[in-house]
Amino acid sequence: MSDLLQEMADVPKDFFKDGTQFINRCTKPDRREFIKISQAVGMGFLIMGAIGYFIKL
């Protein structure tokens, strides 16, 4: 019974530890990387919009 309680208490601790490590590893994109991502997303919107437009016709 005690092992079960200990295991249930370890789950949130592990989750918080993993989340903290992930946040510390993340970095803000530089200007070049941000522009590249924005262009890729914009192209995706245009392609999906064109597909939707032609399907609607």
mmCIF file of N, CA and C in Angstrom:
data_model
loop_
_atom_site.group_PDB
_atom_site.id
_atom_site.type_symbol
_atom_site.label_atom_id
_atom_site.label_comp_id
_atom_site.label_asym_id
_atom_site.label_seq_id
_atom_site.Cartn_x
_atom_site.Cartn_y
_atom_site.Cartn_z
ATOM 1 N N MET A 1 0.826 -1.191 0.000
ATOM 2 C CA MET A 1 0.000 0.000 0.000
ATOM 3 C C MET A 1 0.870 1.256 0.000
ATOM 4 N N SER A 2 1.932 1.237 0.779
ATOM 5 C CA SER A 2 2.832 2.382 0.852
ATOM 6 C C SER A 2 3.547 2.597 -0.482
ATOM 7 N N ASP A 3 3.889 1.491 -1.162
ATOM 8 C CA ASP A 3 4.549 1.605 -2.462
ATOM 9 C C ASP A 3 3.627 2.266 -3.481
ATOM 10 N N LEU A 4 2.351 1.945 -3.416
ATOM 11 C CA LEU A 4 1.381 2.538 -4.336
ATOM 12 C C LEU A 4 1.270 4.045 -4.113
ATOM 13 N N LEU A 5 1.222 4.452 -2.851
ATOM 14 C CA LEU A 5 1.154 5.879 -2.544
ATOM 15 C C LEU A 5 2.426 6.599 -2.984
ATOM 16 N N GLN A 6 3.562 5.958 -2.768
ATOM 17 C CA GLN A 6 4.839 6.553 -3.184
ATOM 18 C C GLN A 6 4.883 6.697 -4.703
ATOM 19 N N GLU A 7 4.405 5.680 -5.416
ATOM 20 C CA GLU A 7 4.392 5.729 -6.877
ATOM 21 C C GLU A 7 3.456 6.834 -7.377
ATOM 22 N N MET A 8 2.315 7.000 -6.722
ATOM 23 C CA MET A 8 1.374 8.052 -7.113
ATOM 24 C C MET A 8 1.958 9.435 -6.828
ATOM 25 N N ALA A 9 2.767 9.561 -5.800
ATOM 26 C CA ALA A 9 3.401 10.836 -5.471
ATOM 27 C C ALA A 9 4.552 11.141 -6.429
ATOM 28 N N ASP A 10 5.187 10.103 -6.975
ATOM 29 C CA ASP A 10 6.316 10.303 -7.881
ATOM 30 C C ASP A 10 5.880 10.798 -9.259
ATOM 31 N N VAL A 11 4.675 10.472 -9.674
ATOM 32 C CA VAL A 11 4.223 10.859 -11.013
ATOM 33 C C VAL A 11 4.220 12.381 -11.193
ATOM 34 N N PRO A 12 3.595 13.165 -10.307
ATOM 35 C CA PRO A 12 3.654 14.626 -10.494
ATOM 36 C C PRO A 12 5.073 15.190 -10.382
ATOM 37 N N LYS A 13 5.887 14.601 -9.507
ATOM 38 C CA LYS A 13 7.270 15.071 -9.367
ATOM 39 C C LYS A 13 8.038 14.864 -10.666
ATOM 40 N N ASP A 14 7.894 13.673 -11.264
ATOM 41 C CA ASP A 14 8.580 13.385 -12.524
ATOM 42 C C ASP A 14 8.073 14.293 -13.642
ATOM 43 N N PHE A 15 6.766 14.509 -13.670
ATOM 44 C CA PHE A 15 6.179 15.377 -14.690
ATOM 45 C C PHE A 15 6.734 16.798 -14.571
ATOM 46 N N PHE A 16 6.790 17.315 -13.367
ATOM 47 C CA PHE A 16 7.315 18.664 -13.140
ATOM 48 C C PHE A 16 8.794 18.734 -13.505
ATOM 49 N N LYS A 17 9.556 17.706 -13.152
ATOM 50 C CA LYS A 17 10.986 17.678 -13.465
ATOM 51 C C LYS A 17 11.205 17.655 -14.977
ATOM 52 N N ASP A 18 10.457 16.811 -15.689
ATOM 53 C CA ASP A 18 10.586 16.746 -17.143
ATOM 54 C C ASP A 18 10.161 18.060 -17.796
ATOM 55 N N GLY A 19 9.096 18.661 -17.295
ATOM 56 C CA GLY A 19 8.640 19.937 -17.838
ATOM 57 C C GLY A 19 9.660 21.038 -17.637
ATOM 58 N N THR A 20 10.280 21.068 -16.480
ATOM 59 C CA THR A 20 11.303 22.072 -16.192
ATOM 60 C C THR A 20 12.505 21.896 -17.113
ATOM 61 N N GLN A 21 12.929 20.661 -17.332
ATOM 62 C CA GLN A 21 14.051 20.405 -18.233
ATOM 63 C C GLN A 21 13.714 20.840 -19.655
ATOM 64 N N PHE A 22 12.477 20.576 -20.085
ATOM 65 C CA PHE A 22 12.058 20.957 -21.433
ATOM 66 C C PHE A 22 12.070 22.477 -21.603
ATOM 67 N N ILE A 23 11.516 23.194 -20.634
ATOM 68 C CA ILE A 23 11.463 24.658 -20.711
ATOM 69 C C ILE A 23 12.873 25.247 -20.701
ATOM 70 N N ASN A 24 13.758 24.695 -19.904
ATOM 71 C CA ASN A 24 15.132 25.201 -19.850
ATOM 72 C C ASN A 24 15.880 24.947 -21.153
ATOM 73 N N ARG A 25 15.529 23.899 -21.863
ATOM 74 C CA ARG A 25 16.199 23.567 -23.117
ATOM 75 C C ARG A 25 15.687 24.425 -24.276
ATOM 76 N N CYS A 26 14.451 24.905 -24.193
ATOM 77 C CA CYS A 26 13.853 25.704 -25.266
ATOM 78 C C CYS A 26 14.540 27.063 -25.371
ATOM 79 N N THR A 27 14.685 27.521 -26.600
ATOM 80 C CA THR A 27 15.263 28.836 -26.832
ATOM 81 C C THR A 27 14.353 29.623 -27.767
ATOM 82 N N LYS A 28 14.428 30.931 -27.668
ATOM 83 C CA LYS A 28 13.654 31.805 -28.531
ATOM 84 C C LYS A 28 14.297 31.794 -29.919
ATOM 85 N N PRO A 29 13.488 31.672 -30.992
ATOM 86 C CA PRO A 29 14.092 31.641 -32.329
ATOM 87 C C PRO A 29 14.695 32.993 -32.695
ATOM 88 N N ASP A 30 15.792 32.940 -33.446
ATOM 89 C CA ASP A 30 16.366 34.194 -33.911
ATOM 90 C C ASP A 30 15.546 34.721 -35.098
ATOM 91 N N ARG A 31 15.904 35.888 -35.564
ATOM 92 C CA ARG A 31 15.102 36.552 -36.599
ATOM 93 C C ARG A 31 15.014 35.713 -37.878
ATOM 94 N N ARG A 32 16.131 35.140 -38.299
ATOM 95 C CA ARG A 32 16.166 34.343 -39.529
ATOM 96 C C ARG A 32 15.286 33.107 -39.416
ATOM 97 N N GLU A 33 15.367 32.425 -38.282
ATOM 98 C CA GLU A 33 14.557 31.230 -38.072
ATOM 99 C C GLU A 33 13.068 31.587 -38.007
ATOM 100 N N PHE A 34 12.738 32.701 -37.366
ATOM 101 C CA PHE A 34 11.345 33.132 -37.270
ATOM 102 C C PHE A 34 10.770 33.437 -38.651
ATOM 103 N N ILE A 35 11.545 34.116 -39.491
ATOM 104 C CA ILE A 35 11.081 34.440 -40.842
ATOM 105 C C ILE A 35 10.877 33.170 -41.651
ATOM 106 N N LYS A 36 11.779 32.214 -41.511
ATOM 107 C CA LYS A 36 11.667 30.954 -42.235
ATOM 108 C C LYS A 36 10.402 30.191 -41.823
ATOM 109 N N ILE A 37 10.125 30.138 -40.536
ATOM 110 C CA ILE A 37 8.927 29.465 -40.039
ATOM 111 C C ILE A 37 7.677 30.200 -40.518
ATOM 112 N N SER A 38 7.696 31.526 -40.474
ATOM 113 C CA SER A 38 6.548 32.323 -40.916
ATOM 114 C C SER A 38 6.269 32.108 -42.400
ATOM 115 N N GLN A 39 7.306 32.027 -43.207
ATOM 116 C CA GLN A 39 7.124 31.777 -44.634
ATOM 117 C C GLN A 39 6.534 30.395 -44.876
ATOM 118 N N ALA A 40 6.995 29.400 -44.144
ATOM 119 C CA ALA A 40 6.466 28.048 -44.309
ATOM 120 C C ALA A 40 4.992 27.991 -43.919
ATOM 121 N N VAL A 41 4.633 28.646 -42.836
ATOM 122 C CA VAL A 41 3.232 28.669 -42.401
ATOM 123 C C VAL A 41 2.381 29.424 -43.416
ATOM 124 N N GLY A 42 2.884 30.541 -43.917
ATOM 125 C CA GLY A 42 2.155 31.311 -44.927
ATOM 126 C C GLY A 42 1.916 30.513 -46.195
ATOM 127 N N MET A 43 2.929 29.790 -46.646
ATOM 128 C CA MET A 43 2.767 28.944 -47.833
ATOM 129 C C MET A 43 1.734 27.848 -47.583
ATOM 130 N N GLY A 44 1.747 27.292 -46.394
ATOM 131 C CA GLY A 44 0.754 26.277 -46.048
ATOM 132 C C GLY A 44 -0.657 26.837 -46.094
ATOM 133 N N PHE A 45 -0.844 28.047 -45.555
ATOM 134 C CA PHE A 45 -2.163 28.693 -45.611
ATOM 135 C C PHE A 45 -2.590 28.919 -47.061
ATOM 136 N N LEU A 46 -1.669 29.403 -47.892
ATOM 137 C CA LEU A 46 -2.006 29.649 -49.293
ATOM 138 C C LEU A 46 -2.375 28.364 -50.026
ATOM 139 N N ILE A 47 -1.606 27.319 -49.818
ATOM 140 C CA ILE A 47 -1.881 26.045 -50.486
ATOM 141 C C ILE A 47 -3.213 25.471 -50.026
ATOM 142 N N MET A 48 -3.438 25.466 -48.720
ATOM 143 C CA MET A 48 -4.706 24.927 -48.209
ATOM 144 C C MET A 48 -5.884 25.788 -48.661
ATOM 145 N N GLY A 49 -5.701 27.099 -48.728
ATOM 146 C CA GLY A 49 -6.754 27.982 -49.216
ATOM 147 C C GLY A 49 -7.067 27.728 -50.678
ATOM 148 N N ALA A 50 -6.030 27.534 -51.495
ATOM 149 C CA ALA A 50 -6.236 27.246 -52.914
ATOM 150 C C ALA A 50 -6.952 25.915 -53.097
ATOM 151 N N ILE A 51 -6.550 24.915 -52.342
ATOM 152 C CA ILE A 51 -7.219 23.611 -52.426
ATOM 153 C C ILE A 51 -8.686 23.754 -52.042
ATOM 154 N N GLY A 52 -8.958 24.463 -50.963
ATOM 155 C CA GLY A 52 -10.342 24.677 -50.539
ATOM 156 C C GLY A 52 -11.139 25.454 -51.568
ATOM 157 N N TYR A 53 -10.517 26.439 -52.212
ATOM 158 C CA TYR A 53 -11.200 27.237 -53.225
ATOM 159 C C TYR A 53 -11.567 26.375 -54.430
ATOM 160 N N PHE A 54 -10.620 25.561 -54.901
ATOM 161 C CA PHE A 54 -10.888 24.735 -56.076
ATOM 162 C C PHE A 54 -11.879 23.621 -55.782
ATOM 163 N N ILE A 55 -11.872 23.096 -54.589
ATOM 164 C CA ILE A 55 -12.848 22.065 -54.221
ATOM 165 C C ILE A 55 -14.241 22.679 -54.151
ATOM 166 N N LYS A 56 -14.335 23.897 -53.670
ATOM 167 C CA LYS A 56 -15.635 24.568 -53.546
ATOM 168 C C LYS A 56 -16.231 24.871 -54.919
ATOM 169 N N LEU A 57 -15.376 25.101 -55.927
ATOM 170 C CA LEU A 57 -15.880 25.368 -57.280
ATOM 171 C C LEU A 57 -16.564 24.132 -57.767
#
